[in-house]
Amino acid sequence: MSGSIPKTMQAAFLPGDSTVQLRAVPVPEPGHGEVLIKIKASTICGSDIRCIYREHLGKGPEGYQGVICGHEPCGQIVRCGPGMRRFAEGDRVVVYHISGCGLCNDCRRGFMISCKSDKFRRAYGWQRDGGMAEYMLAEEKDLLHLPPELTYADGAQVACGFGTVYEAMEKIGINGNHAVLVVGLGPVGLAALMLAKALGANTLIGVDAVQDRLDLAVREGLADEAIHAGPDALERIMRATNGKGCERSLDCSASDKGRLTAIQGTRQWGKIAFVGEGGTVRFDPSDDIMHDQKTIHGSWVTSTWLMEELLERLVTWGIHPDRLITNRYPLSRAAEAYEVMAAGKSGKVAVCFDEMLEA
Protein backbone atom coordinates (compact mmCIF):
# COMPACT_ATOMS: atom_id res chain seq x y z
CA MET A 1 0.00 0.00 0.00
CA SER A 2 2.84 2.41 0.80
CA GLY A 3 4.65 1.90 -2.52
CA SER A 4 2.40 4.22 -4.53
CA ILE A 5 2.68 7.25 -2.27
CA PRO A 6 3.93 10.33 -4.15
CA LYS A 7 6.66 12.67 -2.96
CA THR A 8 4.47 15.79 -3.03
CA MET A 9 0.78 16.57 -2.51
CA GLN A 10 -1.73 19.38 -2.80
CA ALA A 11 -2.78 21.07 0.45
CA ALA A 12 -5.03 23.99 1.42
CA PHE A 13 -4.07 26.96 3.57
CA LEU A 14 -6.18 29.86 4.89
CA PRO A 15 -4.45 33.26 4.64
CA GLY A 16 -7.29 35.00 6.51
CA ASP A 17 -8.73 37.13 3.72
CA SER A 18 -11.70 34.90 2.77
CA THR A 19 -9.64 32.96 0.25
CA VAL A 20 -8.02 29.54 0.10
CA GLN A 21 -4.47 28.91 -1.14
CA LEU A 22 -3.58 25.54 -2.67
CA ARG A 23 0.09 24.69 -2.48
CA ALA A 24 2.27 21.74 -3.41
CA VAL A 25 4.02 20.47 -0.27
CA PRO A 26 6.09 17.38 0.57
CA VAL A 27 4.24 14.27 1.71
CA PRO A 28 5.37 13.82 5.35
CA GLU A 29 7.09 10.71 6.65
CA PRO A 30 5.67 9.21 9.86
CA GLY A 31 7.97 9.05 12.86
CA HIS A 32 7.72 6.96 16.01
CA GLY A 33 4.06 6.44 16.98
CA GLU A 34 2.83 8.28 13.90
CA VAL A 35 0.86 7.29 10.80
CA LEU A 36 0.38 8.70 7.32
CA ILE A 37 -3.30 8.85 6.41
CA LYS A 38 -4.73 9.01 2.90
CA ILE A 39 -7.55 11.50 3.36
CA LYS A 40 -10.95 10.40 2.06
CA ALA A 41 -13.21 13.13 3.47
CA SER A 42 -12.52 16.39 5.29
CA THR A 43 -15.44 18.52 6.42
CA ILE A 44 -15.50 22.24 7.24
CA CYS A 45 -16.31 23.45 10.75
CA GLY A 46 -17.96 26.74 11.62
CA SER A 47 -15.02 27.58 13.88
CA ASP A 48 -12.77 27.55 10.79
CA ILE A 49 -14.93 30.30 9.31
CA ARG A 50 -15.25 32.25 12.56
CA CYS A 51 -11.57 32.25 13.55
CA ILE A 52 -9.48 31.59 10.43
CA TYR A 53 -11.13 31.93 7.03
CA ARG A 54 -12.34 35.54 7.12
CA GLU A 55 -9.47 36.75 9.31
CA HIS A 56 -7.19 35.24 11.91
CA LEU A 57 -9.00 36.05 15.15
CA GLY A 58 -8.28 32.96 17.22
CA LYS A 59 -6.03 33.06 20.27
CA GLY A 60 -4.54 30.28 22.37
CA PRO A 61 -6.22 26.96 21.44
CA GLU A 62 -7.86 28.69 18.46
CA GLY A 63 -4.69 30.40 17.25
CA TYR A 64 -3.98 29.47 13.63
CA GLN A 65 -0.29 28.96 12.92
CA GLY A 66 -0.37 29.00 9.12
CA VAL A 67 -0.56 25.21 8.82
CA ILE A 68 -2.57 23.03 6.42
CA CYS A 69 -6.18 23.71 7.42
CA GLY A 70 -8.97 21.29 8.29
CA HIS A 71 -9.66 19.64 11.64
CA GLU A 72 -12.40 17.20 10.63
CA PRO A 73 -10.52 14.56 8.60
CA CYS A 74 -11.15 10.89 8.02
CA GLY A 75 -9.21 8.40 5.94
CA GLN A 76 -7.11 5.25 5.68
CA ILE A 77 -3.67 4.55 7.07
CA VAL A 78 -1.18 3.98 4.25
CA ARG A 79 2.11 4.07 6.15
CA CYS A 80 3.12 3.53 9.78
CA GLY A 81 6.12 4.71 11.72
CA PRO A 82 7.84 2.45 14.28
CA GLY A 83 6.34 1.76 17.70
CA MET A 84 2.72 1.18 16.69
CA ARG A 85 0.57 -0.47 19.37
CA ARG A 86 -2.95 -0.70 17.95
CA PHE A 87 -3.30 0.54 14.38
CA ALA A 88 -1.84 -0.78 11.12
CA GLU A 89 -1.71 -0.04 7.41
CA GLY A 90 -5.14 -0.35 5.82
CA ASP A 91 -7.09 0.67 8.92
CA ARG A 92 -9.94 3.15 8.39
CA VAL A 93 -9.60 5.88 11.01
CA VAL A 94 -11.17 9.01 12.47
CA VAL A 95 -8.80 11.61 13.89
CA TYR A 96 -9.54 13.29 17.23
CA HIS A 97 -8.67 16.79 16.19
CA ILE A 98 -6.61 17.92 19.19
CA SER A 99 -3.32 16.21 19.94
CA GLY A 100 -2.50 16.66 23.62
CA CYS A 101 0.52 15.77 25.70
CA GLY A 102 -1.16 12.49 26.68
CA LEU A 103 0.03 12.66 30.28
CA CYS A 104 -1.81 15.50 32.06
CA ASN A 105 -5.03 14.89 33.98
CA ASP A 106 -7.26 16.08 31.13
CA CYS A 107 -5.48 13.94 28.53
CA ARG A 108 -5.67 10.87 30.79
CA ARG A 109 -9.43 11.44 30.95
CA GLY A 110 -9.53 11.58 27.14
CA PHE A 111 -10.16 15.34 27.03
CA MET A 112 -7.14 16.36 24.99
CA ILE A 113 -9.17 19.44 24.03
CA SER A 114 -8.40 20.69 27.56
CA CYS A 115 -4.71 19.74 27.64
CA LYS A 116 -2.79 22.48 29.47
CA SER A 117 0.61 21.84 27.89
CA ASP A 118 1.86 24.90 26.01
CA LYS A 119 4.51 22.76 24.35
CA PHE A 120 2.65 19.61 23.33
CA ARG A 121 -1.01 20.59 22.83
CA ARG A 122 -1.46 21.15 19.09
CA ALA A 123 -4.75 20.99 17.25
CA TYR A 124 -4.84 19.61 13.73
CA GLY A 125 -5.60 22.40 11.27
CA TRP A 126 -4.74 25.06 13.85
CA GLN A 127 -1.23 24.52 15.20
CA ARG A 128 -0.25 21.42 13.22
CA ASP A 129 -1.08 20.31 9.69
CA GLY A 130 -4.68 19.25 9.23
CA GLY A 131 -6.79 17.27 6.80
CA MET A 132 -7.38 19.57 3.82
CA ALA A 133 -4.71 17.72 1.85
CA GLU A 134 -4.20 14.47 0.03
CA TYR A 135 -2.29 13.00 2.97
CA MET A 136 -2.04 13.80 6.67
CA LEU A 137 0.36 12.93 9.46
CA ALA A 138 -1.24 11.96 12.79
CA GLU A 139 -0.23 10.44 16.10
CA GLU A 140 -1.55 6.97 16.86
CA LYS A 141 -2.98 8.09 20.21
CA ASP A 142 -5.28 10.51 18.36
CA LEU A 143 -6.94 7.83 16.21
CA LEU A 144 -10.17 5.89 16.49
CA HIS A 145 -11.29 2.98 14.34
CA LEU A 146 -14.00 3.83 11.80
CA PRO A 147 -16.53 0.95 11.78
CA PRO A 148 -17.06 -0.64 8.35
CA GLU A 149 -20.75 0.28 8.47
CA LEU A 150 -19.89 4.00 8.42
CA THR A 151 -18.58 5.98 5.45
CA TYR A 152 -15.52 8.21 5.58
CA ALA A 153 -17.87 11.18 5.24
CA ASP A 154 -19.70 9.90 8.35
CA GLY A 155 -16.44 9.65 10.24
CA ALA A 156 -15.22 13.11 9.31
CA GLN A 157 -18.11 14.65 11.25
CA VAL A 158 -17.72 12.57 14.40
CA ALA A 159 -14.63 14.17 15.91
CA CYS A 160 -16.01 17.69 15.99
CA GLY A 161 -19.68 18.29 15.16
CA PHE A 162 -21.37 15.08 16.27
CA GLY A 163 -18.92 14.42 19.09
CA THR A 164 -19.42 17.93 20.44
CA VAL A 165 -23.18 17.52 20.49
CA TYR A 166 -23.02 14.03 21.98
CA GLU A 167 -20.87 15.31 24.85
CA ALA A 168 -23.37 18.07 25.60
CA MET A 169 -26.27 15.63 25.52
CA GLU A 170 -24.51 13.32 27.95
CA LYS A 171 -24.21 16.26 30.34
CA ILE A 172 -27.87 17.24 30.26
CA GLY A 173 -29.33 13.77 29.62
CA ILE A 174 -31.98 13.16 26.95
CA ASN A 175 -34.58 10.42 26.86
CA GLY A 176 -38.17 9.69 25.88
CA ASN A 177 -39.56 11.96 28.60
CA HIS A 178 -38.11 15.04 26.98
CA ALA A 179 -39.12 17.61 24.44
CA VAL A 180 -35.87 18.97 23.01
CA LEU A 181 -35.26 22.47 21.68
CA VAL A 182 -32.29 23.15 19.39
CA VAL A 183 -31.54 26.78 18.56
CA GLY A 184 -29.27 27.29 15.54
CA LEU A 185 -29.58 24.68 12.78
CA GLY A 186 -26.17 24.81 11.23
CA PRO A 187 -24.39 21.44 10.93
CA VAL A 188 -23.96 21.16 14.73
CA GLY A 189 -27.60 21.98 15.41
CA LEU A 190 -28.79 19.52 12.78
CA ALA A 191 -26.55 16.88 14.38
CA ALA A 192 -28.17 17.69 17.73
CA LEU A 193 -31.63 17.02 16.31
CA MET A 194 -30.45 13.78 14.71
CA LEU A 195 -28.92 12.47 17.94
CA ALA A 196 -31.81 13.67 20.14
CA LYS A 197 -34.18 11.72 17.93
CA ALA A 198 -32.04 8.60 18.31
CA LEU A 199 -32.02 9.06 22.09
CA GLY A 200 -35.83 8.97 22.08
CA ALA A 201 -36.86 12.60 22.54
CA ASN A 202 -40.66 12.79 22.22
CA THR A 203 -40.73 16.22 20.54
CA LEU A 204 -38.03 17.93 18.47
CA ILE A 205 -38.15 21.68 17.95
CA GLY A 206 -35.63 23.54 15.81
CA VAL A 207 -35.16 27.31 15.56
CA ASP A 208 -33.10 29.18 12.97
CA ALA A 209 -33.07 32.46 11.11
CA VAL A 210 -32.26 30.80 7.76
CA GLN A 211 -35.22 29.21 6.00
CA ASP A 212 -33.02 26.84 3.98
CA ARG A 213 -31.80 25.22 7.19
CA LEU A 214 -35.31 24.94 8.59
CA ASP A 215 -36.37 23.30 5.33
CA LEU A 216 -33.46 20.85 5.55
CA ALA A 217 -34.44 19.85 9.09
CA VAL A 218 -38.00 19.16 7.98
CA ARG A 219 -36.93 17.40 4.78
CA GLU A 220 -34.68 15.04 6.74
CA GLY A 221 -37.41 14.35 9.29
CA LEU A 222 -35.39 15.81 12.14
CA ALA A 223 -37.83 18.40 13.50
CA ASP A 224 -41.47 18.15 14.52
CA GLU A 225 -41.58 21.94 14.65
CA ALA A 226 -39.27 24.15 12.56
CA ILE A 227 -39.58 27.71 13.82
CA HIS A 228 -38.17 30.81 12.18
CA ALA A 229 -36.23 32.94 14.65
CA GLY A 230 -38.14 36.11 15.42
CA PRO A 231 -40.35 37.88 17.95
CA ASP A 232 -42.93 35.07 18.00
CA ALA A 233 -40.46 32.16 18.26
CA LEU A 234 -40.84 31.75 22.03
CA GLU A 235 -44.63 31.85 21.77
CA ARG A 236 -44.54 29.08 19.16
CA ILE A 237 -42.21 26.98 21.32
CA MET A 238 -44.62 27.29 24.23
CA ARG A 239 -47.59 26.49 22.04
CA ALA A 240 -45.87 23.31 20.85
CA THR A 241 -45.23 22.20 24.45
CA ASN A 242 -48.61 22.94 26.04
CA GLY A 243 -47.31 26.19 27.49
CA LYS A 244 -44.56 24.53 29.54
CA GLY A 245 -41.42 24.73 27.42
CA CYS A 246 -38.90 21.99 26.65
CA GLU A 247 -37.26 19.76 29.21
CA ARG A 248 -33.92 20.01 27.42
CA SER A 249 -32.47 22.74 25.19
CA LEU A 250 -29.24 23.19 23.27
CA ASP A 251 -27.98 26.46 21.88
CA CYS A 252 -25.86 25.96 18.77
CA SER A 253 -26.36 29.50 17.47
CA ALA A 254 -23.74 31.37 19.52
CA SER A 255 -25.99 34.43 19.32
CA ASP A 256 -27.31 36.56 22.19
CA LYS A 257 -30.95 36.22 21.10
CA GLY A 258 -30.54 32.54 20.28
CA ARG A 259 -29.17 31.72 23.71
CA LEU A 260 -31.94 33.68 25.38
CA THR A 261 -34.50 31.75 23.35
CA ALA A 262 -32.92 28.48 24.51
CA ILE A 263 -33.08 29.60 28.14
CA GLN A 264 -36.60 30.98 28.04
CA GLY A 265 -37.86 28.07 25.94
CA THR A 266 -36.83 25.61 28.66
CA ARG A 267 -39.41 24.54 31.21
CA GLN A 268 -39.11 24.59 34.99
CA TRP A 269 -36.36 22.29 36.31
CA GLY A 270 -35.05 21.92 32.75
CA LYS A 271 -31.47 21.79 31.54
CA ILE A 272 -29.73 23.85 28.86
CA ALA A 273 -26.42 23.21 27.09
CA PHE A 274 -24.42 25.99 25.47
CA VAL A 275 -22.56 24.48 22.52
CA GLY A 276 -22.13 27.32 20.00
CA GLU A 277 -18.78 29.12 20.26
CA GLY A 278 -18.35 32.89 20.57
CA GLY A 279 -20.92 35.63 21.00
CA THR A 280 -22.50 36.84 24.23
CA VAL A 281 -25.74 36.40 26.18
CA ARG A 282 -27.90 38.57 28.41
CA PHE A 283 -30.64 37.23 30.63
CA ASP A 284 -32.39 37.92 33.92
CA PRO A 285 -30.86 35.49 36.43
CA SER A 286 -33.89 35.48 38.72
CA ASP A 287 -36.73 35.23 36.21
CA ASP A 288 -34.95 33.24 33.50
CA ILE A 289 -32.97 30.76 35.61
CA MET A 290 -33.24 30.83 39.39
CA HIS A 291 -36.98 30.95 40.00
CA ASP A 292 -37.62 28.08 37.60
CA GLN A 293 -34.66 26.05 38.92
CA LYS A 294 -33.04 25.73 35.47
CA THR A 295 -29.43 24.65 34.91
CA ILE A 296 -27.05 25.85 32.20
CA HIS A 297 -24.18 23.58 31.16
CA GLY A 298 -21.20 24.67 29.12
CA SER A 299 -19.75 22.00 26.86
CA TRP A 300 -16.60 22.05 24.72
CA VAL A 301 -15.93 19.31 22.13
CA THR A 302 -15.70 15.79 23.63
CA SER A 303 -13.34 13.09 24.87
CA THR A 304 -11.73 10.26 22.95
CA TRP A 305 -13.58 7.59 24.93
CA LEU A 306 -16.99 9.19 24.39
CA MET A 307 -16.21 9.68 20.71
CA GLU A 308 -15.40 5.98 20.46
CA GLU A 309 -18.71 5.21 22.14
CA LEU A 310 -20.51 7.47 19.67
CA LEU A 311 -19.01 5.64 16.70
CA GLU A 312 -20.37 2.39 18.10
CA ARG A 313 -23.80 3.88 18.78
CA LEU A 314 -24.08 5.41 15.32
CA VAL A 315 -23.88 1.88 13.95
CA THR A 316 -26.42 0.58 16.49
CA TRP A 317 -28.85 3.40 15.70
CA GLY A 318 -28.33 3.17 11.95
CA ILE A 319 -27.41 6.87 11.79
CA HIS A 320 -25.30 8.29 8.97
CA PRO A 321 -24.00 11.82 9.64
CA ASP A 322 -23.24 12.18 5.93
CA ARG A 323 -26.98 12.79 5.42
CA LEU A 324 -26.28 16.34 6.58
CA ILE A 325 -23.73 17.00 3.82
CA THR A 326 -25.34 19.24 1.25
CA ASN A 327 -22.23 20.17 -0.74
CA ARG A 328 -19.20 18.05 -1.76
CA TYR A 329 -16.14 19.35 -3.56
CA PRO A 330 -12.78 18.00 -4.70
CA LEU A 331 -9.70 19.56 -3.11
CA SER A 332 -9.12 21.56 -6.29
CA ARG A 333 -12.36 23.45 -5.50
CA ALA A 334 -11.65 23.99 -1.79
CA ALA A 335 -12.05 27.76 -2.25
CA GLU A 336 -15.62 27.24 -3.38
CA ALA A 337 -16.28 24.86 -0.48
CA TYR A 338 -15.19 27.42 2.11
CA GLU A 339 -17.14 30.17 0.37
CA VAL A 340 -20.35 28.11 0.53
CA MET A 341 -19.78 27.27 4.20
CA ALA A 342 -19.09 30.93 5.02
CA ALA A 343 -22.41 31.95 3.44
CA GLY A 344 -24.20 30.17 6.30
CA LYS A 345 -27.08 28.73 4.27
CA SER A 346 -25.94 25.16 3.64
CA GLY A 347 -25.80 22.00 5.66
CA LYS A 348 -22.39 20.41 6.09
CA VAL A 349 -19.77 21.13 3.41
CA ALA A 350 -17.13 18.51 2.63
CA VAL A 351 -13.95 18.20 0.60
CA CYS A 352 -13.86 14.61 -0.60
CA PHE A 353 -11.58 12.23 -2.45
CA ASP A 354 -12.05 9.04 -4.44
CA GLU A 355 -15.37 7.27 -3.93
CA MET A 356 -16.52 9.78 -1.29
CA LEU A 357 -16.81 12.55 -3.87
CA GLU A 358 -19.65 10.86 -5.69
CA ALA A 359 -21.39 9.30 -2.69
Coordinates of C-alpha atoms in Angstrom, one line a residue:
M1 CA 0.0 0.0 0.0
S2 CA 2.8 2.4 0.8
G3 CA 4.7 1.9 -2.5
S4 CA 2.4 4.2 -4.5
I5 CA 2.7 7.2 -2.3
P6 CA 3.9 10.3 -4.1
K7 CA 6.7 12.7 -3.0
T8 CA 4.5 15.8 -3.0
M9 CA 0.8 16.6 -2.5
Q10 CA -1.7 19.4 -2.8
A11 CA -2.8 21.1 0.4
A12 CA -5.0 24.0 1.4
F13 CA -4.1 27.0 3.6
L14 CA -6.2 29.9 4.9
P15 CA -4.5 33.3 4.6
G16 CA -7.3 35.0 6.5
D17 CA -8.7 37.1 3.7
S18 CA -11.7 34.9 2.8
T19 CA -9.6 33.0 0.3
V20 CA -8.0 29.5 0.1
Q21 CA -4.5 28.9 -1.1
L22 CA -3.6 25.5 -2.7
R23 CA 0.1 24.7 -2.5
A24 CA 2.3 21.7 -3.4
V25 CA 4.0 20.5 -0.3
P26 CA 6.1 17.4 0.6
V27 CA 4.2 14.3 1.7
P28 CA 5.4 13.8 5.3
E29 CA 7.1 10.7 6.6
P30 CA 5.7 9.2 9.9
G31 CA 8.0 9.1 12.9
H32 CA 7.7 7.0 16.0
G33 CA 4.1 6.4 17.0
E34 CA 2.8 8.3 13.9
V35 CA 0.9 7.3 10.8
L36 CA 0.4 8.7 7.3
I37 CA -3.3 8.8 6.4
K38 CA -4.7 9.0 2.9
I39 CA -7.6 11.5 3.4
K40 CA -11.0 10.4 2.1
A41 CA -13.2 13.1 3.5
S42 CA -12.5 16.4 5.3
T43 CA -15.4 18.5 6.4
I44 CA -15.5 22.2 7.2
C45 CA -16.3 23.4 10.7
G46 CA -18.0 26.7 11.6
S47 CA -15.0 27.6 13.9
D48 CA -12.8 27.6 10.8
I49 CA -14.9 30.3 9.3
R50 CA -15.3 32.2 12.6
C51 CA -11.6 32.2 13.6
I52 CA -9.5 31.6 10.4
Y53 CA -11.1 31.9 7.0
R54 CA -12.3 35.5 7.1
E55 CA -9.5 36.7 9.3
H56 CA -7.2 35.2 11.9
L57 CA -9.0 36.1 15.1
G58 CA -8.3 33.0 17.2
K59 CA -6.0 33.1 20.3
G60 CA -4.5 30.3 22.4
P61 CA -6.2 27.0 21.4
E62 CA -7.9 28.7 18.5
G63 CA -4.7 30.4 17.3
Y64 CA -4.0 29.5 13.6
Q65 CA -0.3 29.0 12.9
G66 CA -0.4 29.0 9.1
V67 CA -0.6 25.2 8.8
I68 CA -2.6 23.0 6.4
C69 CA -6.2 23.7 7.4
G70 CA -9.0 21.3 8.3
H71 CA -9.7 19.6 11.6
E72 CA -12.4 17.2 10.6
P73 CA -10.5 14.6 8.6
C74 CA -11.2 10.9 8.0
G75 CA -9.2 8.4 5.9
Q76 CA -7.1 5.3 5.7
I77 CA -3.7 4.5 7.1
V78 CA -1.2 4.0 4.2
R79 CA 2.1 4.1 6.1
C80 CA 3.1 3.5 9.8
G81 CA 6.1 4.7 11.7
P82 CA 7.8 2.5 14.3
G83 CA 6.3 1.8 17.7
M84 CA 2.7 1.2 16.7
R85 CA 0.6 -0.5 19.4
R86 CA -3.0 -0.7 18.0
F87 CA -3.3 0.5 14.4
A88 CA -1.8 -0.8 11.1
E89 CA -1.7 0.0 7.4
G90 CA -5.1 -0.4 5.8
D91 CA -7.1 0.7 8.9
R92 CA -9.9 3.1 8.4
V93 CA -9.6 5.9 11.0
V94 CA -11.2 9.0 12.5
V95 CA -8.8 11.6 13.9
Y96 CA -9.5 13.3 17.2
H97 CA -8.7 16.8 16.2
I98 CA -6.6 17.9 19.2
S99 CA -3.3 16.2 19.9
G100 CA -2.5 16.7 23.6
C101 CA 0.5 15.8 25.7
G102 CA -1.2 12.5 26.7
L103 CA 0.0 12.7 30.3
C104 CA -1.8 15.5 32.1
N105 CA -5.0 14.9 34.0
D106 CA -7.3 16.1 31.1
C107 CA -5.5 13.9 28.5
R108 CA -5.7 10.9 30.8
R109 CA -9.4 11.4 30.9
G110 CA -9.5 11.6 27.1
F111 CA -10.2 15.3 27.0
M112 CA -7.1 16.4 25.0
I113 CA -9.2 19.4 24.0
S114 CA -8.4 20.7 27.6
C115 CA -4.7 19.7 27.6
K116 CA -2.8 22.5 29.5
S117 CA 0.6 21.8 27.9
D118 CA 1.9 24.9 26.0
K119 CA 4.5 22.8 24.3
F120 CA 2.7 19.6 23.3
R121 CA -1.0 20.6 22.8
R122 CA -1.5 21.2 19.1
A123 CA -4.8 21.0 17.2
Y124 CA -4.8 19.6 13.7
G125 CA -5.6 22.4 11.3
W126 CA -4.7 25.1 13.8
Q127 CA -1.2 24.5 15.2
R128 CA -0.3 21.4 13.2
D129 CA -1.1 20.3 9.7
G130 CA -4.7 19.3 9.2
G131 CA -6.8 17.3 6.8
M132 CA -7.4 19.6 3.8
A133 CA -4.7 17.7 1.9
E134 CA -4.2 14.5 0.0
Y135 CA -2.3 13.0 3.0
M136 CA -2.0 13.8 6.7
L137 CA 0.4 12.9 9.5
A138 CA -1.2 12.0 12.8
E139 CA -0.2 10.4 16.1
E140 CA -1.6 7.0 16.9
K141 CA -3.0 8.1 20.2
D142 CA -5.3 10.5 18.4
L143 CA -6.9 7.8 16.2
L144 CA -10.2 5.9 16.5
H145 CA -11.3 3.0 14.3
L146 CA -14.0 3.8 11.8
P147 CA -16.5 0.9 11.8
P148 CA -17.1 -0.6 8.4
E149 CA -20.8 0.3 8.5
L150 CA -19.9 4.0 8.4
T151 CA -18.6 6.0 5.5
Y152 CA -15.5 8.2 5.6
A153 CA -17.9 11.2 5.2
D154 CA -19.7 9.9 8.3
G155 CA -16.4 9.6 10.2
A156 CA -15.2 13.1 9.3
Q157 CA -18.1 14.7 11.2
V158 CA -17.7 12.6 14.4
A159 CA -14.6 14.2 15.9
C160 CA -16.0 17.7 16.0
G161 CA -19.7 18.3 15.2
F162 CA -21.4 15.1 16.3
G163 CA -18.9 14.4 19.1
T164 CA -19.4 17.9 20.4
V165 CA -23.2 17.5 20.5
Y166 CA -23.0 14.0 22.0
E167 CA -20.9 15.3 24.8
A168 CA -23.4 18.1 25.6
M169 CA -26.3 15.6 25.5
E170 CA -24.5 13.3 27.9
K171 CA -24.2 16.3 30.3
I172 CA -27.9 17.2 30.3
G173 CA -29.3 13.8 29.6
I174 CA -32.0 13.2 27.0
N175 CA -34.6 10.4 26.9
G176 CA -38.2 9.7 25.9
N177 CA -39.6 12.0 28.6
H178 CA -38.1 15.0 27.0
A179 CA -39.1 17.6 24.4
V180 CA -35.9 19.0 23.0
L181 CA -35.3 22.5 21.7
V182 CA -32.3 23.1 19.4
V183 CA -31.5 26.8 18.6
G184 CA -29.3 27.3 15.5
L185 CA -29.6 24.7 12.8
G186 CA -26.2 24.8 11.2
P187 CA -24.4 21.4 10.9
V188 CA -24.0 21.2 14.7
G189 CA -27.6 22.0 15.4
L190 CA -28.8 19.5 12.8
A191 CA -26.5 16.9 14.4
A192 CA -28.2 17.7 17.7
L193 CA -31.6 17.0 16.3
M194 CA -30.5 13.8 14.7
L195 CA -28.9 12.5 17.9
A196 CA -31.8 13.7 20.1
K197 CA -34.2 11.7 17.9
A198 CA -32.0 8.6 18.3
L199 CA -32.0 9.1 22.1
G200 CA -35.8 9.0 22.1
A201 CA -36.9 12.6 22.5
N202 CA -40.7 12.8 22.2
T203 CA -40.7 16.2 20.5
L204 CA -38.0 17.9 18.5
I205 CA -38.1 21.7 18.0
G206 CA -35.6 23.5 15.8
V207 CA -35.2 27.3 15.6
D208 CA -33.1 29.2 13.0
A209 CA -33.1 32.5 11.1
V210 CA -32.3 30.8 7.8
Q211 CA -35.2 29.2 6.0
D212 CA -33.0 26.8 4.0
R213 CA -31.8 25.2 7.2
L214 CA -35.3 24.9 8.6
D215 CA -36.4 23.3 5.3
L216 CA -33.5 20.9 5.5
A217 CA -34.4 19.9 9.1
V218 CA -38.0 19.2 8.0
R219 CA -36.9 17.4 4.8
E220 CA -34.7 15.0 6.7
G221 CA -37.4 14.3 9.3
L222 CA -35.4 15.8 12.1
A223 CA -37.8 18.4 13.5
D224 CA -41.5 18.2 14.5
E225 CA -41.6 21.9 14.6
A226 CA -39.3 24.1 12.6
I227 CA -39.6 27.7 13.8
H228 CA -38.2 30.8 12.2
A229 CA -36.2 32.9 14.7
G230 CA -38.1 36.1 15.4
P231 CA -40.4 37.9 18.0
D232 CA -42.9 35.1 18.0
A233 CA -40.5 32.2 18.3
L234 CA -40.8 31.8 22.0
E235 CA -44.6 31.9 21.8
R236 CA -44.5 29.1 19.2
I237 CA -42.2 27.0 21.3
M238 CA -44.6 27.3 24.2
R239 CA -47.6 26.5 22.0
A240 CA -45.9 23.3 20.8
T241 CA -45.2 22.2 24.4
N242 CA -48.6 22.9 26.0
G243 CA -47.3 26.2 27.5
K244 CA -44.6 24.5 29.5
G245 CA -41.4 24.7 27.4
C246 CA -38.9 22.0 26.6
E247 CA -37.3 19.8 29.2
R248 CA -33.9 20.0 27.4
S249 CA -32.5 22.7 25.2
L250 CA -29.2 23.2 23.3
D251 CA -28.0 26.5 21.9
C252 CA -25.9 26.0 18.8
S253 CA -26.4 29.5 17.5
A254 CA -23.7 31.4 19.5
S255 CA -26.0 34.4 19.3
D256 CA -27.3 36.6 22.2
K257 CA -30.9 36.2 21.1
G258 CA -30.5 32.5 20.3
R259 CA -29.2 31.7 23.7
L260 CA -31.9 33.7 25.4
T261 CA -34.5 31.7 23.3
A262 CA -32.9 28.5 24.5
I263 CA -33.1 29.6 28.1
Q264 CA -36.6 31.0 28.0
G265 CA -37.9 28.1 25.9
T266 CA -36.8 25.6 28.7
R267 CA -39.4 24.5 31.2
Q268 CA -39.1 24.6 35.0
W269 CA -36.4 22.3 36.3
G270 CA -35.0 21.9 32.8
K271 CA -31.5 21.8 31.5
I272 CA -29.7 23.8 28.9
A273 CA -26.4 23.2 27.1
F274 CA -24.4 26.0 25.5
V275 CA -22.6 24.5 22.5
G276 CA -22.1 27.3 20.0
E277 CA -18.8 29.1 20.3
G278 CA -18.3 32.9 20.6
G279 CA -20.9 35.6 21.0
T280 CA -22.5 36.8 24.2
V281 CA -25.7 36.4 26.2
R282 CA -27.9 38.6 28.4
F283 CA -30.6 37.2 30.6
D284 CA -32.4 37.9 33.9
P285 CA -30.9 35.5 36.4
S286 CA -33.9 35.5 38.7
D287 CA -36.7 35.2 36.2
D288 CA -35.0 33.2 33.5
I289 CA -33.0 30.8 35.6
M290 CA -33.2 30.8 39.4
H291 CA -37.0 31.0 40.0
D292 CA -37.6 28.1 37.6
Q293 CA -34.7 26.0 38.9
K294 CA -33.0 25.7 35.5
T295 CA -29.4 24.6 34.9
I296 CA -27.1 25.9 32.2
H297 CA -24.2 23.6 31.2
G298 CA -21.2 24.7 29.1
S299 CA -19.7 22.0 26.9
W300 CA -16.6 22.1 24.7
V301 CA -15.9 19.3 22.1
T302 CA -15.7 15.8 23.6
S303 CA -13.3 13.1 24.9
T304 CA -11.7 10.3 22.9
W305 CA -13.6 7.6 24.9
L306 CA -17.0 9.2 24.4
M307 CA -16.2 9.7 20.7
E308 CA -15.4 6.0 20.5
E309 CA -18.7 5.2 22.1
L310 CA -20.5 7.5 19.7
L311 CA -19.0 5.6 16.7
E312 CA -20.4 2.4 18.1
R313 CA -23.8 3.9 18.8
L314 CA -24.1 5.4 15.3
V315 CA -23.9 1.9 13.9
T316 CA -26.4 0.6 16.5
W317 CA -28.8 3.4 15.7
G318 CA -28.3 3.2 12.0
I319 CA -27.4 6.9 11.8
H320 CA -25.3 8.3 9.0
P321 CA -24.0 11.8 9.6
D322 CA -23.2 12.2 5.9
R323 CA -27.0 12.8 5.4
L324 CA -26.3 16.3 6.6
I325 CA -23.7 17.0 3.8
T326 CA -25.3 19.2 1.2
N327 CA -22.2 20.2 -0.7
R328 CA -19.2 18.0 -1.8
Y329 CA -16.1 19.3 -3.6
P330 CA -12.8 18.0 -4.7
L331 CA -9.7 19.6 -3.1
S332 CA -9.1 21.6 -6.3
R333 CA -12.4 23.4 -5.5
A334 CA -11.7 24.0 -1.8
A335 CA -12.0 27.8 -2.2
E336 CA -15.6 27.2 -3.4
A337 CA -16.3 24.9 -0.5
Y338 CA -15.2 27.4 2.1
E339 CA -17.1 30.2 0.4
V340 CA -20.3 28.1 0.5
M341 CA -19.8 27.3 4.2
A342 CA -19.1 30.9 5.0
A343 CA -22.4 32.0 3.4
G344 CA -24.2 30.2 6.3
K345 CA -27.1 28.7 4.3
S346 CA -25.9 25.2 3.6
G347 CA -25.8 22.0 5.7
K348 CA -22.4 20.4 6.1
V349 CA -19.8 21.1 3.4
A350 CA -17.1 18.5 2.6
V351 CA -14.0 18.2 0.6
C352 CA -13.9 14.6 -0.6
F353 CA -11.6 12.2 -2.4
D354 CA -12.1 9.0 -4.4
E355 CA -15.4 7.3 -3.9
M356 CA -16.5 9.8 -1.3
L357 CA -16.8 12.5 -3.9
E358 CA -19.7 10.9 -5.7
A359 CA -21.4 9.3 -2.7

